[in-house]
């Protein structure tokens, strides 16, 4: 099998005009050219996929397999984390990943304009103030990115972002950072927990009520926005179209019935919560279609929405829909008939058997022979968040400490600005369907790379490997190439080929070709024999304060890392 085939495009794909198929909702017009590369898929790949199922993986376990697991479950695993995982059993590592860490402290104020809250103190329970709303929203985004950057060995952060992409809101639309924080905290609370309970809680979450206009829904005028997205995007999915507005998994009448169930809920800005008003609720009987067994829901007051969620989650297709989204998040975007039969269906049944607790499904998937099949390793294109955070974590960039909240949040805000330029901003997916790279066929992940985003990625890595780096609030971040190499075993650091090999297995999820390794050797030592590196490195270690010797090795390492981060393989996970 050619593990590198997907890195190449055939001539038909290269010359064909790219088509954009929007399954859910049309995006805003692009503000820059080519937001979808003309090299992206114009049809789903026809390459045969894995026949492996969810039986436990029993193959080799070492650095490569541990790195694959952690690349998919963390934002940029460090070398130390991978080595530790490689020294444990797969089950032990997955147990660690499914351990819920302590709840993080809430975001704090770092803006001098928010005079109602001292610098370094939280604003999440303060009165709403439109004058400082933007500063608080920036604080929240920065804090959220900081949780990802400083993550423990837990799936919590990756799953919190997954649920954000699933139960979508947009911070800018709801215009209350306090509600947005409660929403983010809710996702983190249930990240590894019960999906049905999360669906119930998010349905009456104040931020969601605002985002999809549930706070305006009354018996006299039921608002269908949330009911429609609950069915189409959050739970059961459409299925094939069977009539005007009607799908296999729900009908237009089901949307209307769901909207009636959900009437009466409002958000409270003063108390920062949601509440139920009986006089605004439709007390009539709601009748659902044959897709839901012709079920009915009678008046249940403020508990009626829970009955609706129970009805939806009693449909087996809800489990399949959720498992497919998890699969595309952790494994690959192509779900062919074999994968549907061998992976999706048994995992969906497992989800149902476990009462919609997600941990057993994640455990089975991440320990399965399917997950470790070679075809599923290194085939995922890093999202902007994954790409940016991986640079920071794997290459050991030192960020400001918590004792300097202004500098710390300022640098996290800078990283958010970078991912925004790469077309992914935490807190603001482009619409209620989430980031298109996870659902838009046939491009999927390939949407992350285009004429706008690729230069932004390269500019960031070039800046980080430079001596200049980036400075904000008198704190500079960049990659310390010397410290990075000194953290490797001494025998590895002084041998150019061992050094390149060690960096390659950390930075790339698939093996480089002999020609690529030779090329990288020439980047490190242009036209020089291997022993030149050993001599220069040894001389530097013997006299690390000597500017000339330090510059000689640092310049070579910077050139090597800059080139490695510029390879196509560096964008894969």
Short mmCIF file of C-alpha atoms in Angstrom, two decimals, residues 15-351:
data_model
loop_
_atom_site.label_atom_id
_atom_site.label_comp_id
_atom_site.label_asym_id
_atom_site.label_seq_id
_atom_site.Cartn_x
_atom_site.Cartn_y
_atom_site.Cartn_z
CA UNK A 15 -7.34 20.72 -13.75
CA UNK A 16 -10.99 20.45 -12.78
CA UNK A 17 -12.75 23.51 -11.32
CA UNK A 18 -13.57 23.06 -7.65
CA UNK A 19 -17.24 22.80 -6.79
CA UNK A 20 -18.66 23.71 -3.43
CA UNK A 21 -21.58 21.65 -2.12
CA UNK A 22 -23.25 23.25 0.88
CA UNK A 23 -25.34 20.62 2.64
CA UNK A 24 -26.75 22.73 5.44
CA UNK A 25 -26.47 26.48 5.15
CA UNK A 26 -24.83 28.93 2.80
CA UNK A 27 -21.85 30.78 4.27
CA UNK A 28 -21.27 34.49 4.13
CA UNK A 29 -19.54 35.58 0.93
CA UNK A 30 -15.75 35.14 1.25
CA UNK A 31 -13.81 38.29 2.05
CA UNK A 32 -10.64 36.94 0.44
CA UNK A 33 -10.14 34.92 -2.76
CA UNK A 34 -10.11 31.14 -2.94
CA UNK A 35 -11.44 30.00 0.41
CA UNK A 36 -11.73 26.55 -1.17
CA UNK A 37 -8.63 25.44 -3.04
CA UNK A 38 -9.02 24.36 -6.65
CA UNK A 39 -6.88 21.37 -5.68
CA UNK A 40 -9.40 20.13 -3.12
CA UNK A 41 -11.59 17.10 -3.80
CA UNK A 42 -14.20 17.43 -6.52
CA UNK A 43 -15.43 13.93 -5.66
CA UNK A 44 -14.88 11.69 -2.68
CA UNK A 45 -11.71 9.59 -3.01
CA UNK A 46 -12.27 6.19 -4.59
CA UNK A 47 -9.30 4.62 -2.82
CA UNK A 48 -10.34 1.52 -0.91
CA UNK A 49 -10.53 2.13 2.82
CA UNK A 50 -9.97 -0.10 5.83
CA UNK A 51 -11.84 -3.36 6.32
CA UNK A 52 -10.85 -3.43 10.01
CA UNK A 53 -13.57 -3.19 12.62
CA UNK A 54 -13.76 -2.32 16.29
CA UNK A 55 -12.06 -5.45 17.61
CA UNK A 56 -9.24 -4.52 20.02
CA UNK A 57 -5.94 -3.61 18.38
CA UNK A 58 -3.29 -6.26 19.05
CA UNK A 59 -0.45 -5.06 16.84
CA UNK A 60 2.83 -3.36 17.66
CA UNK A 61 2.80 -0.61 20.27
CA UNK A 62 5.54 1.98 20.34
CA UNK A 63 6.34 5.61 19.53
CA UNK A 64 4.48 5.66 16.19
CA UNK A 65 1.24 4.21 17.55
CA UNK A 66 1.33 6.31 20.73
CA UNK A 67 2.00 9.42 18.65
CA UNK A 68 -0.98 8.62 16.41
CA UNK A 69 -3.29 8.22 19.40
CA UNK A 70 -2.13 11.46 21.05
CA UNK A 71 -2.11 13.49 17.83
CA UNK A 72 -5.80 12.72 17.39
CA UNK A 73 -6.81 13.25 21.03
CA UNK A 74 -4.61 16.18 22.11
CA UNK A 75 -3.58 19.45 20.53
CA UNK A 76 0.02 18.67 19.62
CA UNK A 77 1.47 16.00 21.93
CA UNK A 78 4.97 16.71 23.15
CA UNK A 79 7.84 14.26 22.74
CA UNK A 80 7.78 13.57 26.46
CA UNK A 81 4.05 12.79 26.37
CA UNK A 82 4.51 10.42 23.43
CA UNK A 83 7.44 8.61 25.05
CA UNK A 84 5.49 8.19 28.29
CA UNK A 85 2.49 6.82 26.39
CA UNK A 86 4.70 4.45 24.40
CA UNK A 87 5.97 3.01 27.69
CA UNK A 88 2.45 2.19 28.88
CA UNK A 89 -0.22 -0.09 27.42
CA UNK A 90 -2.79 1.34 25.01
CA UNK A 91 -5.55 0.70 27.55
CA UNK A 92 -3.64 2.60 30.25
CA UNK A 93 -3.15 5.58 27.94
CA UNK A 94 -6.82 5.64 26.92
CA UNK A 95 -7.81 5.42 30.58
CA UNK A 96 -5.70 8.53 31.18
CA UNK A 97 -7.31 10.28 28.22
CA UNK A 98 -10.79 9.52 29.55
CA UNK A 99 -9.98 10.87 33.01
CA UNK A 100 -11.73 14.18 33.63
CA UNK A 101 -9.34 16.87 34.91
CA UNK A 102 -10.30 19.47 37.53
CA UNK A 103 -12.57 22.28 36.34
CA UNK A 104 -10.40 25.25 35.34
CA UNK A 105 -10.76 28.62 37.01
CA UNK A 106 -12.90 31.05 34.95
CA UNK A 107 -11.43 33.67 32.63
CA UNK A 108 -10.17 36.91 34.10
CA UNK A 109 -10.10 40.57 33.14
CA UNK A 110 -6.93 41.75 31.44
CA UNK A 111 -8.29 44.98 29.96
CA UNK A 112 -7.80 48.39 31.55
CA UNK A 113 -11.08 49.50 29.96
CA UNK A 114 -13.10 47.16 32.21
CA UNK A 115 -12.83 49.28 35.34
CA UNK A 116 -15.55 47.32 37.16
CA UNK A 117 -13.22 44.33 37.57
CA UNK A 118 -9.65 44.37 38.78
CA UNK A 119 -6.97 43.02 36.47
CA UNK A 120 -6.60 39.31 37.12
CA UNK A 121 -10.10 38.93 38.60
CA UNK A 122 -12.98 37.19 36.85
CA UNK A 123 -15.83 39.05 35.20
CA UNK A 124 -18.17 36.08 34.62
CA UNK A 125 -20.63 37.07 37.36
CA UNK A 126 -20.46 40.85 36.89
CA UNK A 127 -23.28 42.96 35.49
CA UNK A 128 -23.54 43.20 31.73
CA UNK A 129 -21.85 46.27 30.26
CA UNK A 130 -21.93 46.80 26.50
CA UNK A 131 -18.93 49.11 26.76
CA UNK A 132 -16.67 46.25 27.87
CA UNK A 133 -18.43 43.36 26.13
CA UNK A 134 -15.77 43.15 23.41
CA UNK A 135 -12.95 43.01 25.98
CA UNK A 136 -14.71 40.26 27.92
CA UNK A 137 -15.36 38.27 24.77
CA UNK A 138 -11.68 38.53 23.88
CA UNK A 139 -10.81 37.38 27.39
CA UNK A 140 -13.10 34.36 27.01
CA UNK A 141 -11.65 33.36 23.65
CA UNK A 142 -8.12 33.76 25.00
CA UNK A 143 -8.93 31.70 28.08
CA UNK A 144 -10.47 28.93 25.99
CA UNK A 145 -7.43 28.73 23.74
CA UNK A 146 -5.27 28.74 26.86
CA UNK A 147 -7.09 25.65 28.15
CA UNK A 148 -6.22 23.86 24.91
CA UNK A 149 -2.61 25.02 24.98
CA UNK A 150 -2.06 23.98 28.61
CA UNK A 151 -4.17 20.80 28.44
CA UNK A 152 -3.43 17.79 30.59
CA UNK A 153 -3.28 14.27 29.16
CA UNK A 154 -7.05 14.20 28.76
CA UNK A 155 -9.55 14.14 25.90
CA UNK A 156 -11.55 16.86 27.62
CA UNK A 157 -10.30 19.79 25.56
CA UNK A 158 -10.55 18.02 22.20
CA UNK A 159 -14.08 16.89 23.08
CA UNK A 160 -15.09 20.32 24.38
CA UNK A 161 -14.18 21.74 20.98
CA UNK A 162 -16.03 18.85 19.33
CA UNK A 163 -19.23 19.74 21.17
CA UNK A 164 -18.70 23.42 20.32
CA UNK A 165 -18.61 22.43 16.66
CA UNK A 166 -21.71 20.27 17.22
CA UNK A 167 -24.01 22.32 19.49
CA UNK A 168 -22.94 25.53 17.81
CA UNK A 169 -23.35 29.08 19.01
CA UNK A 170 -21.52 32.20 17.87
CA UNK A 171 -20.22 34.49 20.60
CA UNK A 172 -20.64 37.58 18.46
CA UNK A 173 -24.32 36.82 17.83
CA UNK A 174 -25.37 36.37 21.45
CA UNK A 175 -23.49 39.50 22.62
CA UNK A 176 -23.01 38.45 26.23
CA UNK A 177 -19.68 36.91 27.18
CA UNK A 178 -21.10 35.76 30.52
CA UNK A 179 -23.70 33.57 28.76
CA UNK A 180 -20.97 32.39 26.38
CA UNK A 181 -18.78 31.37 29.32
CA UNK A 182 -21.62 29.36 30.85
CA UNK A 183 -22.12 27.64 27.49
CA UNK A 184 -18.39 26.79 27.26
CA UNK A 185 -18.40 25.54 30.86
CA UNK A 186 -21.42 23.33 30.08
CA UNK A 187 -19.64 21.73 27.12
CA UNK A 188 -16.55 21.08 29.22
CA UNK A 189 -18.65 19.63 32.06
CA UNK A 190 -20.25 17.07 29.73
CA UNK A 191 -17.31 16.64 27.33
CA UNK A 192 -16.75 12.99 28.29
CA UNK A 193 -20.18 12.40 29.79
CA UNK A 194 -23.74 11.75 28.68
CA UNK A 195 -24.75 13.14 25.30
CA UNK A 196 -28.47 12.98 26.02
CA UNK A 197 -28.04 15.01 29.20
CA UNK A 198 -25.87 17.52 27.35
CA UNK A 199 -28.58 17.85 24.69
CA UNK A 200 -31.15 18.54 27.41
CA UNK A 201 -28.99 21.09 29.17
CA UNK A 202 -27.90 22.92 26.03
CA UNK A 203 -31.52 23.14 24.85
CA UNK A 204 -32.38 25.53 27.69
CA UNK A 205 -28.93 27.10 27.98
CA UNK A 206 -29.23 30.89 27.89
CA UNK A 207 -26.65 31.29 25.14
CA UNK A 208 -28.40 28.75 22.91
CA UNK A 209 -31.79 30.32 23.61
CA UNK A 210 -30.37 33.60 22.37
CA UNK A 211 -28.49 32.18 19.40
CA UNK A 212 -31.42 30.28 17.86
CA UNK A 213 -34.15 32.60 19.09
CA UNK A 214 -35.68 30.17 21.56
CA UNK A 215 -36.07 33.09 23.94
CA UNK A 216 -38.65 34.56 21.56
CA UNK A 217 -40.73 31.41 21.16
CA UNK A 218 -44.30 31.62 22.47
CA UNK A 219 -47.49 29.61 22.16
CA UNK A 220 -48.87 32.23 19.80
CA UNK A 221 -45.68 32.30 17.68
CA UNK A 222 -43.48 29.22 18.09
CA UNK A 223 -39.99 29.85 16.74
CA UNK A 224 -38.81 26.88 14.67
CA UNK A 225 -35.09 27.69 14.57
CA UNK A 226 -33.92 25.52 17.45
CA UNK A 227 -36.35 22.69 16.76
CA UNK A 228 -35.11 22.49 13.17
CA UNK A 229 -31.41 22.52 14.09
CA UNK A 230 -32.01 20.11 16.97
CA UNK A 231 -33.29 17.54 14.48
CA UNK A 232 -31.14 18.32 11.45
CA UNK A 233 -27.76 19.12 12.99
CA UNK A 234 -27.69 18.18 16.66
CA UNK A 235 -29.34 14.75 16.87
CA UNK A 236 -31.04 12.56 14.27
CA UNK A 237 -29.97 14.20 11.00
CA UNK A 238 -31.96 14.46 7.81
CA UNK A 239 -31.59 11.20 5.98
CA UNK A 240 -32.76 11.03 2.34
CA UNK A 241 -35.36 13.52 1.13
CA UNK A 242 -38.78 11.84 0.77
CA UNK A 243 -40.96 14.85 -0.03
CA UNK A 244 -41.03 18.66 0.03
CA UNK A 245 -39.43 19.58 3.36
CA UNK A 246 -39.70 16.02 4.61
CA UNK A 247 -36.79 13.66 5.25
CA UNK A 248 -36.46 10.03 6.23
CA UNK A 249 -35.54 10.90 9.82
CA UNK A 250 -38.00 13.75 10.43
CA UNK A 251 -40.66 15.80 8.69
CA UNK A 252 -41.59 19.45 8.58
CA UNK A 253 -44.47 18.62 10.94
CA UNK A 254 -41.92 17.25 13.43
CA UNK A 255 -40.06 20.56 13.34
CA UNK A 256 -43.29 22.39 14.07
CA UNK A 257 -44.19 20.01 16.90
CA UNK A 258 -40.71 20.38 18.43
CA UNK A 259 -41.01 24.16 18.25
CA UNK A 260 -44.27 24.00 20.20
CA UNK A 261 -42.65 21.81 22.86
CA UNK A 262 -39.88 24.36 23.34
CA UNK A 263 -42.08 27.43 23.82
CA UNK A 264 -41.91 29.39 27.06
CA UNK A 265 -38.16 29.55 27.68
CA UNK A 266 -36.34 32.87 28.05
CA UNK A 267 -32.90 34.12 29.05
CA UNK A 268 -32.27 36.45 31.97
CA UNK A 269 -29.46 38.96 31.58
CA UNK A 270 -29.58 40.12 35.20
CA UNK A 271 -29.32 36.62 36.70
CA UNK A 272 -27.22 35.19 33.84
CA UNK A 273 -29.49 32.19 33.42
CA UNK A 274 -32.55 30.87 31.63
CA UNK A 275 -36.07 30.52 33.00
CA UNK A 276 -39.50 29.20 32.04
CA UNK A 277 -42.68 31.24 31.73
CA UNK A 278 -45.79 29.06 31.79
CA UNK A 279 -47.98 31.68 30.16
CA UNK A 280 -45.80 31.60 27.04
CA UNK A 281 -45.89 27.81 26.67
CA UNK A 282 -48.05 25.85 24.24
CA UNK A 283 -50.00 23.43 26.44
CA UNK A 284 -51.57 21.46 23.58
CA UNK A 285 -50.67 17.91 22.60
CA UNK A 286 -47.80 17.67 20.11
CA UNK A 287 -48.04 14.88 17.54
CA UNK A 288 -44.96 13.55 15.76
CA UNK A 289 -44.66 11.64 12.50
CA UNK A 290 -44.05 7.97 11.81
CA UNK A 291 -40.32 8.74 11.93
CA UNK A 292 -40.86 8.99 15.71
CA UNK A 293 -43.39 6.19 15.96
CA UNK A 294 -46.27 8.70 15.74
CA UNK A 295 -45.41 9.64 19.31
CA UNK A 296 -47.23 12.35 21.21
CA UNK A 297 -46.10 14.74 23.92
CA UNK A 298 -48.67 16.20 26.26
CA UNK A 299 -48.21 19.30 28.35
CA UNK A 300 -45.27 18.87 30.68
CA UNK A 301 -44.56 22.47 31.56
CA UNK A 302 -40.92 23.20 32.20
CA UNK A 303 -40.07 19.48 31.91
CA UNK A 304 -41.55 18.98 28.47
CA UNK A 305 -38.33 19.66 26.59
CA UNK A 306 -36.77 16.63 28.33
CA UNK A 307 -39.51 14.39 26.96
CA UNK A 308 -38.73 15.70 23.48
CA UNK A 309 -35.03 14.89 23.86
CA UNK A 310 -35.88 11.41 25.16
CA UNK A 311 -38.12 10.84 22.13
CA UNK A 312 -35.39 11.90 19.71
CA UNK A 313 -32.72 9.83 21.44
CA UNK A 314 -34.95 6.76 21.33
CA UNK A 315 -34.39 6.70 17.56
CA UNK A 316 -31.40 4.49 16.57
CA UNK A 317 -30.48 6.91 13.80
CA UNK A 318 -29.58 9.50 16.43
CA UNK A 319 -26.79 7.25 17.68
CA UNK A 320 -25.55 6.63 14.13
CA UNK A 321 -25.56 10.34 13.34
CA UNK A 322 -23.53 11.15 16.45
CA UNK A 323 -21.04 8.33 15.89
CA UNK A 324 -20.43 9.45 12.32
CA UNK A 325 -19.53 12.91 13.57
CA UNK A 326 -17.16 11.44 16.16
CA UNK A 327 -15.59 9.28 13.46
CA UNK A 328 -14.94 12.26 11.20
CA UNK A 329 -13.46 14.17 14.14
CA UNK A 330 -11.04 11.44 15.23
CA UNK A 331 -10.43 9.16 12.24
CA UNK A 332 -11.24 10.24 8.66
CA UNK A 333 -13.96 11.87 6.61
CA UNK A 334 -14.76 9.00 4.23
CA UNK A 335 -17.35 6.61 5.63
CA UNK A 336 -17.86 3.91 3.03
CA UNK A 337 -20.24 0.96 3.26
CA UNK A 338 -17.64 -1.24 4.92
CA UNK A 339 -16.82 1.34 7.58
CA UNK A 340 -20.53 1.95 8.13
CA UNK A 341 -21.06 -1.76 8.75
CA UNK A 342 -17.87 -2.57 10.67
CA UNK A 343 -17.41 0.60 12.72
CA UNK A 344 -20.34 3.02 12.72
CA UNK A 345 -23.14 0.55 13.34
CA UNK A 346 -21.50 -1.39 16.21
CA UNK A 347 -20.38 1.85 17.86
CA UNK A 348 -23.90 3.26 17.52
CA UNK A 349 -25.29 0.16 19.24
CA UNK A 350 -22.65 0.54 21.95
CA UNK A 351 -23.70 4.16 22.45
#
